[in-house]
Amino acid sequence: MSVSFWQDSGSSNRIQKDIVIIGGGLAGLSTAYWLQQEDPTLEIALVEKYEIGDGASGRNAGFITCGSVEHFNRLVEKHGREEAALIWGFSETNLNLLKEHIIKGSEDELLFEHNGSFSLASTDTEFKELTEASNLMKSFDINVEKVDEEDIKKRLGAEGFVGGIKYIDDATVNPLKMLRMMRTKIEQHEKNHIEFFENHEVSRIETENGNKVVHTKKNRIEAPIVVYATNGYSPLLDDFFKDKIFPTRGQILMTEKVPPFMEAACYANFVLDYFRQLPTGELLIGGFRQLQKDVETGYSDQTTETIQKALEEFLQTHIPPVRPASITHRWSGIMGFSVDGQPMVGALPTDPQLYFVGGFTAHGVGLAFNAGKTLVDAMFDRPVPAWISAKRLA
Ligand SMILES: Cc1cc2nc3c(=O)[nH]c(=O)nc-3n(C[C@H](O)[C@H](O)[C@H](O)COP(=O)(O)OP(=O)(O)OC[C@H]3O[C@@H](n4cnc5c(N)ncnc54)[C@H](O)[C@@H]3O)c2cc1C
């Protein structure tokens, strides 16, 4: 939202901090969490336009997936064996860190399930590629299992798929509850110096006497360092992101509860579409933005008839156990797709006082906690892997 002169002149309340983090999603809170672990005396403001989790982090499907947004063979083709192993390992570490620091002891409350996930092929061409990916993954000691049409019917209740593979180590969660748990852990730290400013939209950032000045309608918050954890919204705040981070919409629908029938969550159609049954019985299905790529961009989080209809048709065609179930929720959210599909972490090449963590390209639940940790490495001059470093986009 733009801010008028009349509204802006209200922001005279001055606050001084060591670091301002903009964005109350997984990226912002993960960064806050790891900064607190690094140095709990740091005075940090976390500034969120709405409430914590109102962005993509509270609207996603809750897959904690290892790897990347494409089949593993393509990751190897693009990055080579060595870097592909690093990228995969990064997301495995993300899950292990989440389990150890946030989820442990609250698995049931967070609806956390460590049951793996499937990638399903509806054509022989994709199954051939998945088979190639699976063989390659085995050569990297990644835990993977190949399944056929009958397995898919029996174990997932799904029809119309010729085969697939199971990533044994993936997990699922209620992403909003996990984010709120992260906030609780931060606030319960015995030396907490992190202050949350919800319902504070940042309108602009200026430089004054070596400090950054972050303007909201209610406050001006000054700090030597600012972190953008603003996902697909980043180009609205800083032109640097205009050709690097692209706002992209994702849509979901959810059915009423049905008796449990799925062994684990599933991707289909080259990881573009996905469905999972919650431990409480509801079935969630999302994807299909490929049908209207030109429409599924920008900042509106409305649902559209075309995509929602495609989701319903998929459900009727492929998932018999939920055919009679009524639909209870439809929603969408805005993601930040990066120019090369990998996240971007570190100081902006244009300004060493501005940092960024984001560009998760539909994959932030599987990446953001470790990305926040990596950002703290960058801030404390420890090395950051080249494939994820913001420096690569200079
Ligand atoms: C429908 C859908 C399904 C998805 N499914 C999955 C999945 O199953 N697994 C997975 O790994 N990933 C999934 N994702 C992607 C995942 O949700 C994101 O990658 C992740 O949540 C990004 O976290 P973030 O903190 O960078 O962004 P966000 O959660 O969007 O947080 C950014 C925050 O910045 C705030 N903000 C923006 N501008 C300003 C401003 N000017 N002032 C103050 N605050 C501002 C926003 O309000 C927002 O809360 C999905 C996304 C969507 C939309």
CSV table of C-alpha atoms and ligand atoms in Angstrom, one decimal:
chain,number,residue,atom,x,y,z
A,1,MET,CA,0.0,0.0,0.0
A,2,SER,CA,1.3,3.5,-0.8
A,3,VAL,CA,1.4,6.0,2.1
A,4,SER,CA,0.3,9.6,1.7
A,5,PHE,CA,2.2,12.6,3.1
A,6,TRP,CA,-0.6,13.0,5.8
A,7,GLN,CA,-0.3,9.4,6.9
A,8,ASP,CA,3.5,9.4,6.8
A,9,SER,CA,4.0,12.4,9.1
A,10,GLY,CA,2.6,10.3,11.9
A,11,SER,CA,5.7,8.1,11.9
A,12,SER,CA,7.7,10.3,14.2
A,13,ASN,CA,8.0,7.8,17.0
A,14,ARG,CA,11.7,6.9,16.9
A,15,ILE,CA,13.0,3.5,18.0
A,16,GLN,CA,16.7,2.4,17.9
A,17,LYS,CA,17.6,-1.3,17.3
A,18,ASP,CA,20.6,-3.3,16.2
A,19,ILE,CA,18.8,-5.1,13.4
A,20,VAL,CA,15.3,-4.7,11.8
A,21,ILE,CA,13.9,-7.8,10.1
A,22,ILE,CA,11.0,-7.1,7.7
A,23,GLY,CA,8.5,-10.0,7.3
A,24,GLY,CA,6.9,-12.2,9.8
A,25,GLY,CA,7.0,-15.5,7.9
A,26,LEU,CA,9.2,-18.5,8.1
A,27,ALA,CA,12.2,-16.6,6.7
A,28,GLY,CA,11.9,-13.7,9.1
A,29,LEU,CA,11.3,-15.8,12.2
A,30,SER,CA,14.0,-18.3,11.3
A,31,THR,CA,16.4,-15.4,11.0
A,32,ALA,CA,15.3,-14.0,14.3
A,33,TYR,CA,15.6,-17.4,16.0
A,34,TRP,CA,19.2,-18.0,14.8
A,35,LEU,CA,20.3,-14.4,15.6
A,36,GLN,CA,19.0,-14.9,19.1
A,37,GLN,CA,21.0,-18.2,19.3
A,38,GLU,CA,24.1,-16.4,18.1
A,39,ASP,CA,23.8,-13.4,20.4
A,40,PRO,CA,20.8,-13.0,22.6
A,41,THR,CA,21.8,-9.4,23.6
A,42,LEU,CA,21.0,-8.2,20.0
A,43,GLU,CA,18.1,-5.7,20.0
A,44,ILE,CA,16.0,-6.8,17.1
A,45,ALA,CA,12.7,-5.5,15.7
A,46,LEU,CA,10.6,-7.9,13.6
A,47,VAL,CA,8.2,-5.9,11.6
A,48,GLU,CA,5.2,-7.5,9.9
A,49,LYS,CA,2.6,-5.8,7.7
A,50,TYR,CA,-0.3,-8.0,9.0
A,51,GLU,CA,0.1,-10.7,11.6
A,52,ILE,CA,2.7,-13.4,11.9
A,53,GLY,CA,2.0,-16.1,9.4
A,54,ASP,CA,-0.4,-14.1,7.2
A,55,GLY,CA,1.8,-14.5,4.2
A,56,ALA,CA,2.7,-17.7,2.4
A,57,SER,CA,4.1,-19.3,5.6
A,58,GLY,CA,0.5,-19.6,6.9
A,59,ARG,CA,-1.0,-20.6,3.6
A,60,ASN,CA,1.1,-23.4,2.2
A,61,ALA,CA,0.6,-27.1,2.1
A,62,GLY,CA,3.0,-28.0,4.8
A,63,PHE,CA,5.3,-30.4,2.9
A,64,ILE,CA,8.8,-30.4,4.4
A,65,THR,CA,10.4,-31.7,1.3
A,66,CYS,CA,14.1,-32.4,0.6
A,67,GLY,CA,15.8,-31.5,-2.6
A,68,SER,CA,14.4,-28.9,-5.0
A,69,VAL,CA,11.4,-28.0,-7.1
A,70,GLU,CA,12.4,-30.5,-9.8
A,71,HIS,CA,13.3,-34.1,-10.2
A,72,PHE,CA,16.8,-35.0,-8.9
A,73,ASN,CA,18.2,-35.8,-12.4
A,74,ARG,CA,17.4,-32.2,-13.5
A,75,LEU,CA,19.2,-30.9,-10.4
A,76,VAL,CA,22.3,-32.9,-11.2
A,77,GLU,CA,22.1,-31.8,-14.9
A,78,LYS,CA,21.9,-28.1,-13.9
A,79,HIS,CA,24.4,-28.1,-11.0
A,80,GLY,CA,26.6,-31.1,-11.4
A,81,ARG,CA,26.9,-34.0,-8.9
A,82,GLU,CA,28.8,-32.1,-6.2
A,83,GLU,CA,26.6,-29.1,-5.9
A,84,ALA,CA,23.4,-31.2,-6.3
A,85,ALA,CA,24.5,-33.2,-3.2
A,86,LEU,CA,25.0,-29.9,-1.3
A,87,ILE,CA,21.6,-28.6,-2.3
A,88,TRP,CA,19.9,-31.8,-1.3
A,89,GLY,CA,21.9,-32.0,2.0
A,90,PHE,CA,20.9,-28.4,2.8
A,91,SER,CA,17.2,-29.3,2.8
A,92,GLU,CA,17.9,-32.5,4.8
A,93,THR,CA,19.7,-30.3,7.4
A,94,ASN,CA,16.7,-28.0,7.4
A,95,LEU,CA,14.4,-30.8,8.4
A,96,ASN,CA,16.8,-32.1,11.1
A,97,LEU,CA,17.2,-28.6,12.5
A,98,LEU,CA,13.4,-28.0,12.6
A,99,LYS,CA,12.9,-31.3,14.4
A,100,GLU,CA,15.6,-30.6,16.9
A,101,HIS,CA,14.9,-26.9,17.7
A,102,ILE,CA,11.2,-26.4,17.0
A,103,ILE,CA,9.2,-29.6,16.6
A,104,LYS,CA,10.7,-32.0,19.2
A,105,GLY,CA,8.1,-32.7,22.0
A,106,SER,CA,5.2,-31.1,20.1
A,107,GLU,CA,4.8,-33.5,17.2
A,108,ASP,CA,1.1,-34.2,17.7
A,109,GLU,CA,0.2,-30.6,18.4
A,110,LEU,CA,2.0,-29.5,15.1
A,111,LEU,CA,0.4,-32.4,13.2
A,112,PHE,CA,4.0,-33.4,12.3
A,113,GLU,CA,4.3,-36.7,10.4
A,114,HIS,CA,7.6,-38.2,9.2
A,115,ASN,CA,6.1,-40.6,6.6
A,116,GLY,CA,8.0,-39.6,3.5
A,117,SER,CA,6.4,-38.2,0.3
A,118,PHE,CA,5.7,-39.6,-3.2
A,119,SER,CA,6.3,-38.2,-6.7
A,120,LEU,CA,3.7,-39.8,-9.0
A,121,ALA,CA,3.8,-40.0,-12.8
A,122,SER,CA,0.7,-40.0,-14.9
A,123,THR,CA,2.6,-40.7,-18.2
A,124,ASP,CA,5.3,-43.2,-19.2
A,125,THR,CA,7.6,-40.3,-20.0
A,126,GLU,CA,7.6,-38.9,-16.5
A,127,PHE,CA,7.8,-42.4,-15.0
A,128,LYS,CA,10.9,-43.0,-17.1
A,129,GLU,CA,12.4,-39.8,-15.8
A,130,LEU,CA,11.5,-40.6,-12.2
A,131,THR,CA,13.1,-44.0,-12.6
A,132,GLU,CA,16.3,-42.3,-13.8
A,133,ALA,CA,16.0,-39.9,-10.8
A,134,SER,CA,15.6,-42.8,-8.4
A,135,ASN,CA,18.6,-44.6,-9.7
A,136,LEU,CA,20.7,-41.5,-9.5
A,137,MET,CA,19.5,-40.8,-6.0
A,138,LYS,CA,20.5,-44.3,-4.9
A,139,SER,CA,24.0,-43.6,-6.2
A,140,PHE,CA,24.0,-40.6,-3.7
A,141,ASP,CA,22.8,-42.8,-0.9
A,142,ILE,CA,19.5,-40.9,-0.8
A,143,ASN,CA,16.7,-43.0,0.7
A,144,VAL,CA,14.2,-43.6,-2.2
A,145,GLU,CA,11.8,-46.4,-3.2
A,146,LYS,CA,10.3,-47.1,-6.6
A,147,VAL,CA,6.5,-47.9,-6.7
A,148,ASP,CA,4.2,-49.2,-9.5
A,149,GLU,CA,0.6,-48.6,-10.4
A,150,GLU,CA,-0.7,-51.2,-8.0
A,151,ASP,CA,1.3,-49.9,-5.0
A,152,ILE,CA,-0.1,-46.5,-5.7
A,153,LYS,CA,-3.7,-47.8,-5.6
A,154,LYS,CA,-3.1,-49.8,-2.5
A,155,ARG,CA,-1.0,-47.4,-0.5
A,156,LEU,CA,-2.4,-44.0,-1.6
A,157,GLY,CA,-5.9,-44.8,-2.9
A,158,ALA,CA,-5.0,-42.9,-6.1
A,159,GLU,CA,-5.8,-43.9,-9.7
A,160,GLY,CA,-4.5,-42.9,-13.1
A,161,PHE,CA,-0.8,-43.0,-12.2
A,162,VAL,CA,1.6,-45.4,-14.0
A,163,GLY,CA,4.3,-45.4,-11.3
A,164,GLY,CA,6.3,-43.2,-9.0
A,165,ILE,CA,9.0,-42.9,-6.4
A,166,LYS,CA,8.9,-42.4,-2.6
A,167,TYR,CA,11.3,-40.0,-0.9
A,168,ILE,CA,11.5,-41.9,2.4
A,169,ASP,CA,12.8,-39.0,4.6
A,170,ASP,CA,10.3,-36.2,3.8
A,171,ALA,CA,7.8,-34.9,6.3
A,172,THR,CA,4.6,-32.8,6.7
A,173,VAL,CA,3.4,-30.4,9.3
A,174,ASN,CA,0.8,-27.7,10.1
A,175,PRO,CA,3.0,-24.8,8.9
A,176,LEU,CA,1.3,-22.1,10.8
A,177,LYS,CA,1.4,-23.9,14.1
A,178,MET,CA,5.1,-24.6,13.5
A,179,LEU,CA,5.7,-20.9,12.8
A,180,ARG,CA,3.8,-19.9,16.0
A,181,MET,CA,5.9,-22.4,17.9
A,182,MET,CA,9.0,-20.7,16.6
A,183,ARG,CA,7.7,-17.4,17.9
A,184,THR,CA,7.0,-19.0,21.3
A,185,LYS,CA,10.5,-20.3,21.5
A,186,ILE,CA,11.9,-16.9,20.7
A,187,GLU,CA,9.7,-15.1,23.2
A,188,GLN,CA,10.5,-17.7,25.9
A,189,HIS,CA,14.2,-17.3,25.6
A,190,GLU,CA,15.5,-16.2,29.0
A,191,LYS,CA,17.3,-13.2,27.5
A,192,ASN,CA,14.8,-12.3,24.7
A,193,HIS,CA,15.5,-8.9,23.1
A,194,ILE,CA,13.3,-9.5,20.0
A,195,GLU,CA,10.3,-7.2,19.7
A,196,PHE,CA,7.5,-8.0,17.3
A,197,PHE,CA,5.7,-5.2,15.5
A,198,GLU,CA,2.6,-6.6,13.9
A,199,ASN,CA,0.3,-4.6,11.7
A,200,HIS,CA,3.2,-2.4,10.8
A,201,GLU,CA,3.6,-2.1,7.0
A,202,VAL,CA,7.1,-0.8,6.0
A,203,SER,CA,6.6,1.9,3.4
A,204,ARG,CA,10.2,2.8,2.7
A,205,ILE,CA,13.8,2.5,3.9
A,206,GLU,CA,16.2,5.5,3.9
A,207,THR,CA,19.8,5.9,4.9
A,208,GLU,CA,20.6,8.6,7.5
A,209,ASN,CA,23.9,9.1,9.3
A,210,GLY,CA,25.1,5.6,8.5
A,211,ASN,CA,21.9,4.1,9.8
A,212,LYS,CA,18.9,2.6,7.9
A,213,VAL,CA,15.6,4.2,8.8
A,214,VAL,CA,12.6,1.9,8.4
A,215,HIS,CA,9.4,3.8,8.1
A,216,THR,CA,6.0,2.5,9.0
A,217,LYS,CA,2.9,4.6,9.6
A,218,LYS,CA,3.4,4.2,13.4
A,219,ASN,CA,7.2,4.3,13.9
A,220,ARG,CA,10.6,5.0,12.4
A,221,ILE,CA,12.9,2.2,13.4
A,222,GLU,CA,16.6,2.9,13.0
A,223,ALA,CA,19.3,0.2,12.8
A,224,PRO,CA,22.6,-0.3,11.1
A,225,ILE,CA,21.3,-3.5,9.5
A,226,VAL,CA,18.0,-4.4,7.8
A,227,VAL,CA,16.9,-7.8,6.6
A,228,TYR,CA,14.3,-8.2,3.9
A,229,ALA,CA,12.4,-11.4,4.7
A,230,THR,CA,9.6,-10.2,2.4
A,231,ASN,CA,9.3,-13.1,0.0
A,232,GLY,CA,7.5,-12.2,-3.3
A,233,TYR,CA,6.7,-8.7,-2.0
A,234,SER,CA,10.4,-7.7,-2.0
A,235,PRO,CA,10.3,-5.9,-5.4
A,236,LEU,CA,7.7,-3.5,-3.9
A,237,LEU,CA,10.3,-2.4,-1.3
A,238,ASP,CA,13.6,-2.5,-3.3
A,239,ASP,CA,14.2,-2.2,-7.1
A,240,PHE,CA,17.2,-4.6,-6.7
A,241,PHE,CA,14.7,-7.5,-6.6
A,242,LYS,CA,12.7,-6.5,-9.7
A,243,ASP,CA,14.6,-8.9,-12.1
A,244,LYS,CA,15.4,-11.5,-9.4
A,245,ILE,CA,12.3,-12.3,-7.3
A,246,PHE,CA,8.9,-12.8,-8.9
A,247,PRO,CA,5.6,-12.9,-7.0
A,248,THR,CA,3.8,-16.1,-8.0
A,249,ARG,CA,0.4,-17.3,-6.8
A,250,GLY,CA,-0.4,-20.8,-5.5
A,251,GLN,CA,-3.9,-22.1,-4.9
A,252,ILE,CA,-5.3,-24.8,-2.7
A,253,LEU,CA,-8.6,-26.4,-1.8
A,254,MET,CA,-9.5,-28.7,1.1
A,255,THR,CA,-12.2,-31.3,1.6
A,256,GLU,CA,-14.0,-32.3,4.8
A,257,LYS,CA,-12.6,-35.2,6.8
A,258,VAL,CA,-12.7,-38.7,5.3
A,259,PRO,CA,-11.4,-41.9,6.9
A,260,PRO,CA,-7.5,-42.2,6.6
A,261,PHE,CA,-6.4,-43.8,3.3
A,262,MET,CA,-3.0,-42.3,2.3
A,263,GLU,CA,0.4,-43.6,3.4
A,264,ALA,CA,2.0,-40.2,2.8
A,265,ALA,CA,1.8,-36.9,0.9
A,266,CYS,CA,2.1,-36.8,-2.9
A,267,TYR,CA,3.4,-34.7,-5.7
A,268,ALA,CA,2.3,-35.2,-9.3
A,269,ASN,CA,3.0,-33.8,-12.8
A,270,PHE,CA,6.7,-32.9,-12.4
A,271,VAL,CA,6.2,-31.5,-8.8
A,272,LEU,CA,3.7,-28.9,-10.0
A,273,ASP,CA,0.6,-30.4,-8.3
A,274,TYR,CA,0.3,-31.9,-4.8
A,275,PHE,CA,-2.1,-33.5,-2.4
A,276,ARG,CA,-2.0,-34.9,1.1
A,277,GLN,CA,-4.3,-36.1,3.8
A,278,LEU,CA,-4.0,-34.5,7.2
A,279,PRO,CA,-3.7,-36.8,10.2
A,280,THR,CA,-7.1,-35.4,11.1
A,281,GLY,CA,-8.7,-36.7,7.9
A,282,GLU,CA,-9.0,-33.6,5.6
A,283,LEU,CA,-7.6,-33.8,2.1
A,284,LEU,CA,-5.7,-30.9,0.7
A,285,ILE,CA,-4.8,-30.4,-2.9
A,286,GLY,CA,-2.9,-27.6,-4.7
A,287,GLY,CA,-1.1,-26.6,-7.8
A,288,PHE,CA,-2.2,-26.2,-11.4
A,289,ARG,CA,-0.8,-22.6,-11.8
A,290,GLN,CA,0.8,-23.9,-15.0
A,291,LEU,CA,-2.7,-23.6,-16.6
A,292,GLN,CA,-2.7,-19.8,-16.3
A,293,LYS,CA,0.9,-18.8,-15.8
A,294,ASP,CA,0.3,-15.3,-16.9
A,295,VAL,CA,-2.6,-14.9,-14.4
A,296,GLU,CA,-1.0,-16.6,-11.5
A,297,THR,CA,1.5,-13.8,-10.8
A,298,GLY,CA,1.3,-10.5,-8.9
A,299,TYR,CA,0.1,-9.7,-5.4
A,300,SER,CA,-3.6,-10.6,-5.3
A,301,ASP,CA,-4.3,-13.6,-3.1
A,302,GLN,CA,-7.8,-14.3,-4.5
A,303,THR,CA,-8.7,-17.8,-5.8
A,304,THR,CA,-9.8,-18.2,-9.4
A,305,GLU,CA,-12.5,-20.4,-11.0
A,306,THR,CA,-10.1,-21.9,-13.6
A,307,ILE,CA,-7.5,-23.2,-11.1
A,308,GLN,CA,-10.1,-24.3,-8.5
A,309,LYS,CA,-12.0,-26.2,-11.1
A,310,ALA,CA,-8.8,-28.0,-12.2
A,311,LEU,CA,-8.1,-28.9,-8.6
A,312,GLU,CA,-11.6,-30.4,-8.2
A,313,GLU,CA,-11.3,-32.3,-11.5
A,314,PHE,CA,-8.0,-33.8,-10.5
A,315,LEU,CA,-9.5,-34.9,-7.2
A,316,GLN,CA,-12.5,-36.5,-9.0
A,317,THR,CA,-10.3,-38.2,-11.6
A,318,HIS,CA,-7.4,-39.4,-9.4
A,319,ILE,CA,-8.5,-39.7,-5.8
A,320,PRO,CA,-11.7,-41.9,-5.5
A,321,PRO,CA,-11.9,-41.9,-1.6
A,322,VAL,CA,-12.7,-38.2,-1.6
A,323,ARG,CA,-15.1,-38.1,-4.6
A,324,PRO,CA,-18.2,-37.6,-2.4
A,325,ALA,CA,-16.5,-35.3,0.1
A,326,SER,CA,-17.5,-31.6,0.2
A,327,ILE,CA,-15.0,-28.8,-0.1
A,328,THR,CA,-14.6,-26.7,3.0
A,329,HIS,CA,-11.8,-24.3,2.2
A,330,ARG,CA,-10.3,-22.6,-0.8
A,331,TRP,CA,-7.3,-20.2,-0.5
A,332,SER,CA,-4.2,-18.9,-2.2
A,333,GLY,CA,-0.9,-17.3,-1.3
A,334,ILE,CA,1.9,-15.4,-2.9
A,335,MET,CA,5.3,-17.1,-3.3
A,336,GLY,CA,8.7,-15.6,-4.2
A,337,PHE,CA,10.2,-17.4,-7.2
A,338,SER,CA,13.9,-16.6,-7.7
A,339,VAL,CA,15.4,-16.1,-11.2
A,340,ASP,CA,17.4,-19.4,-11.0
A,341,GLY,CA,15.0,-21.4,-8.8
A,342,GLN,CA,17.4,-21.4,-5.8
A,343,PRO,CA,17.1,-19.3,-2.6
A,344,MET,CA,19.0,-16.2,-2.2
A,345,VAL,CA,20.8,-15.4,1.1
A,346,GLY,CA,23.2,-12.7,2.2
A,347,ALA,CA,23.9,-9.0,1.9
A,348,LEU,CA,22.7,-7.3,-1.3
A,349,PRO,CA,25.6,-6.7,-3.7
A,350,THR,CA,24.3,-3.1,-3.9
A,351,ASP,CA,24.3,-2.3,-0.2
A,352,PRO,CA,26.2,-4.2,2.6
A,353,GLN,CA,23.7,-2.9,5.2
A,354,LEU,CA,20.8,-4.6,3.5
A,355,TYR,CA,20.4,-8.4,3.7
A,356,PHE,CA,17.9,-10.8,2.1
A,357,VAL,CA,16.6,-14.3,2.8
A,358,GLY,CA,14.1,-15.7,0.4
A,359,GLY,CA,13.4,-16.7,-3.2
A,360,PHE,CA,12.3,-20.2,-2.0
A,361,THR,CA,10.4,-20.9,-5.2
A,362,ALA,CA,7.5,-22.8,-3.6
A,363,HIS,CA,9.8,-24.6,-1.2
A,364,GLY,CA,10.3,-22.4,1.8
A,365,VAL,CA,9.0,-24.9,4.4
A,366,GLY,CA,11.8,-27.2,3.3
A,367,LEU,CA,14.5,-24.5,3.2
A,368,ALA,CA,13.8,-21.4,5.3
A,369,PHE,CA,14.9,-22.5,8.7
A,370,ASN,CA,18.4,-23.5,7.4
A,371,ALA,CA,18.4,-20.4,5.2
A,372,GLY,CA,17.8,-18.2,8.3
A,373,LYS,CA,20.8,-19.9,9.9
A,374,THR,CA,22.9,-19.4,6.8
A,375,LEU,CA,22.0,-15.7,6.7
A,376,VAL,CA,23.3,-15.4,10.3
A,377,ASP,CA,26.5,-17.1,9.0
A,378,ALA,CA,26.7,-14.4,6.3
A,379,MET,CA,26.2,-11.6,8.9
A,380,PHE,CA,29.0,-13.0,11.1
A,381,ASP,CA,31.4,-13.3,8.1
A,382,ARG,CA,31.3,-17.1,8.0
A,383,PRO,CA,31.3,-18.7,4.5
A,384,VAL,CA,28.0,-19.2,2.6
A,385,PRO,CA,27.7,-21.8,-0.2
A,386,ALA,CA,27.9,-20.2,-3.6
A,387,TRP,CA,24.6,-21.8,-4.9
A,388,ILE,CA,22.6,-20.0,-2.3
A,389,SER,CA,24.6,-16.8,-1.8
A,390,ALA,CA,23.0,-13.5,-2.9
A,391,LYS,CA,26.5,-12.6,-4.4
A,392,ARG,CA,25.7,-14.9,-7.4
A,393,LEU,CA,23.1,-12.4,-8.5
A,394,ALA,CA,25.3,-9.3,-8.5
B,1,LIG,C1,-0.4,-22.3,-1.8
B,1,LIG,C2,1.0,-22.5,-1.4
B,1,LIG,C3,1.5,-23.8,-1.1
B,1,LIG,C4,2.8,-24.0,-0.7
B,1,LIG,N1,3.2,-25.2,-0.3
B,1,LIG,C5,4.5,-25.4,0.2
B,1,LIG,C6,4.8,-26.6,0.7
B,1,LIG,O1,4.0,-27.6,0.9
B,1,LIG,N2,6.1,-26.8,1.1
B,1,LIG,C7,7.0,-25.8,1.0
B,1,LIG,O2,8.2,-26.0,1.3
B,1,LIG,N3,6.7,-24.6,0.6
B,1,LIG,C8,5.4,-24.3,0.2
B,1,LIG,N4,5.0,-23.1,-0.3
B,1,LIG,C9,6.0,-22.0,-0.2
B,1,LIG,C10,6.2,-21.5,1.2
B,1,LIG,O3,5.0,-21.2,1.8
B,1,LIG,C11,7.1,-20.2,1.1
B,1,LIG,O4,8.3,-20.5,0.4
B,1,LIG,C12,7.5,-19.7,2.5
B,1,LIG,O5,6.3,-19.6,3.3
B,1,LIG,C13,8.2,-18.4,2.3
B,1,LIG,O6,8.4,-17.9,3.6
B,1,LIG,P1,8.7,-16.3,3.7
B,1,LIG,O7,8.9,-16.0,5.2
B,1,LIG,O8,9.9,-16.0,2.8
B,1,LIG,O9,7.5,-15.6,3.1
B,1,LIG,P2,6.0,-15.1,3.8
B,1,LIG,O10,5.5,-16.2,4.7
B,1,LIG,O11,5.2,-14.7,2.7
B,1,LIG,O12,6.5,-13.9,4.7
B,1,LIG,C14,6.8,-12.7,4.2
B,1,LIG,C15,6.1,-11.7,5.0
B,1,LIG,O13,6.5,-10.3,4.7
B,1,LIG,C16,5.4,-9.5,5.0
B,1,LIG,N5,5.6,-8.2,4.3
B,1,LIG,C17,5.7,-8.0,2.9
B,1,LIG,N6,5.9,-6.7,2.7
B,1,LIG,C18,6.0,-6.1,3.8
B,1,LIG,C19,6.1,-4.7,4.2
B,1,LIG,N7,6.3,-3.8,3.3
B,1,LIG,N8,6.1,-4.4,5.5
B,1,LIG,C20,6.0,-5.4,6.5
B,1,LIG,N9,5.9,-6.7,6.2
B,1,LIG,C21,5.8,-7.0,4.9
B,1,LIG,C22,4.2,-10.2,4.4
B,1,LIG,O14,3.0,-9.8,5.0
B,1,LIG,C23,4.6,-11.7,4.9
B,1,LIG,O15,3.9,-12.0,6.1
B,1,LIG,C24,3.7,-22.9,-0.6
B,1,LIG,C25,3.2,-21.6,-0.9
B,1,LIG,C26,1.9,-21.4,-1.3
B,1,LIG,C27,1.4,-20.0,-1.5
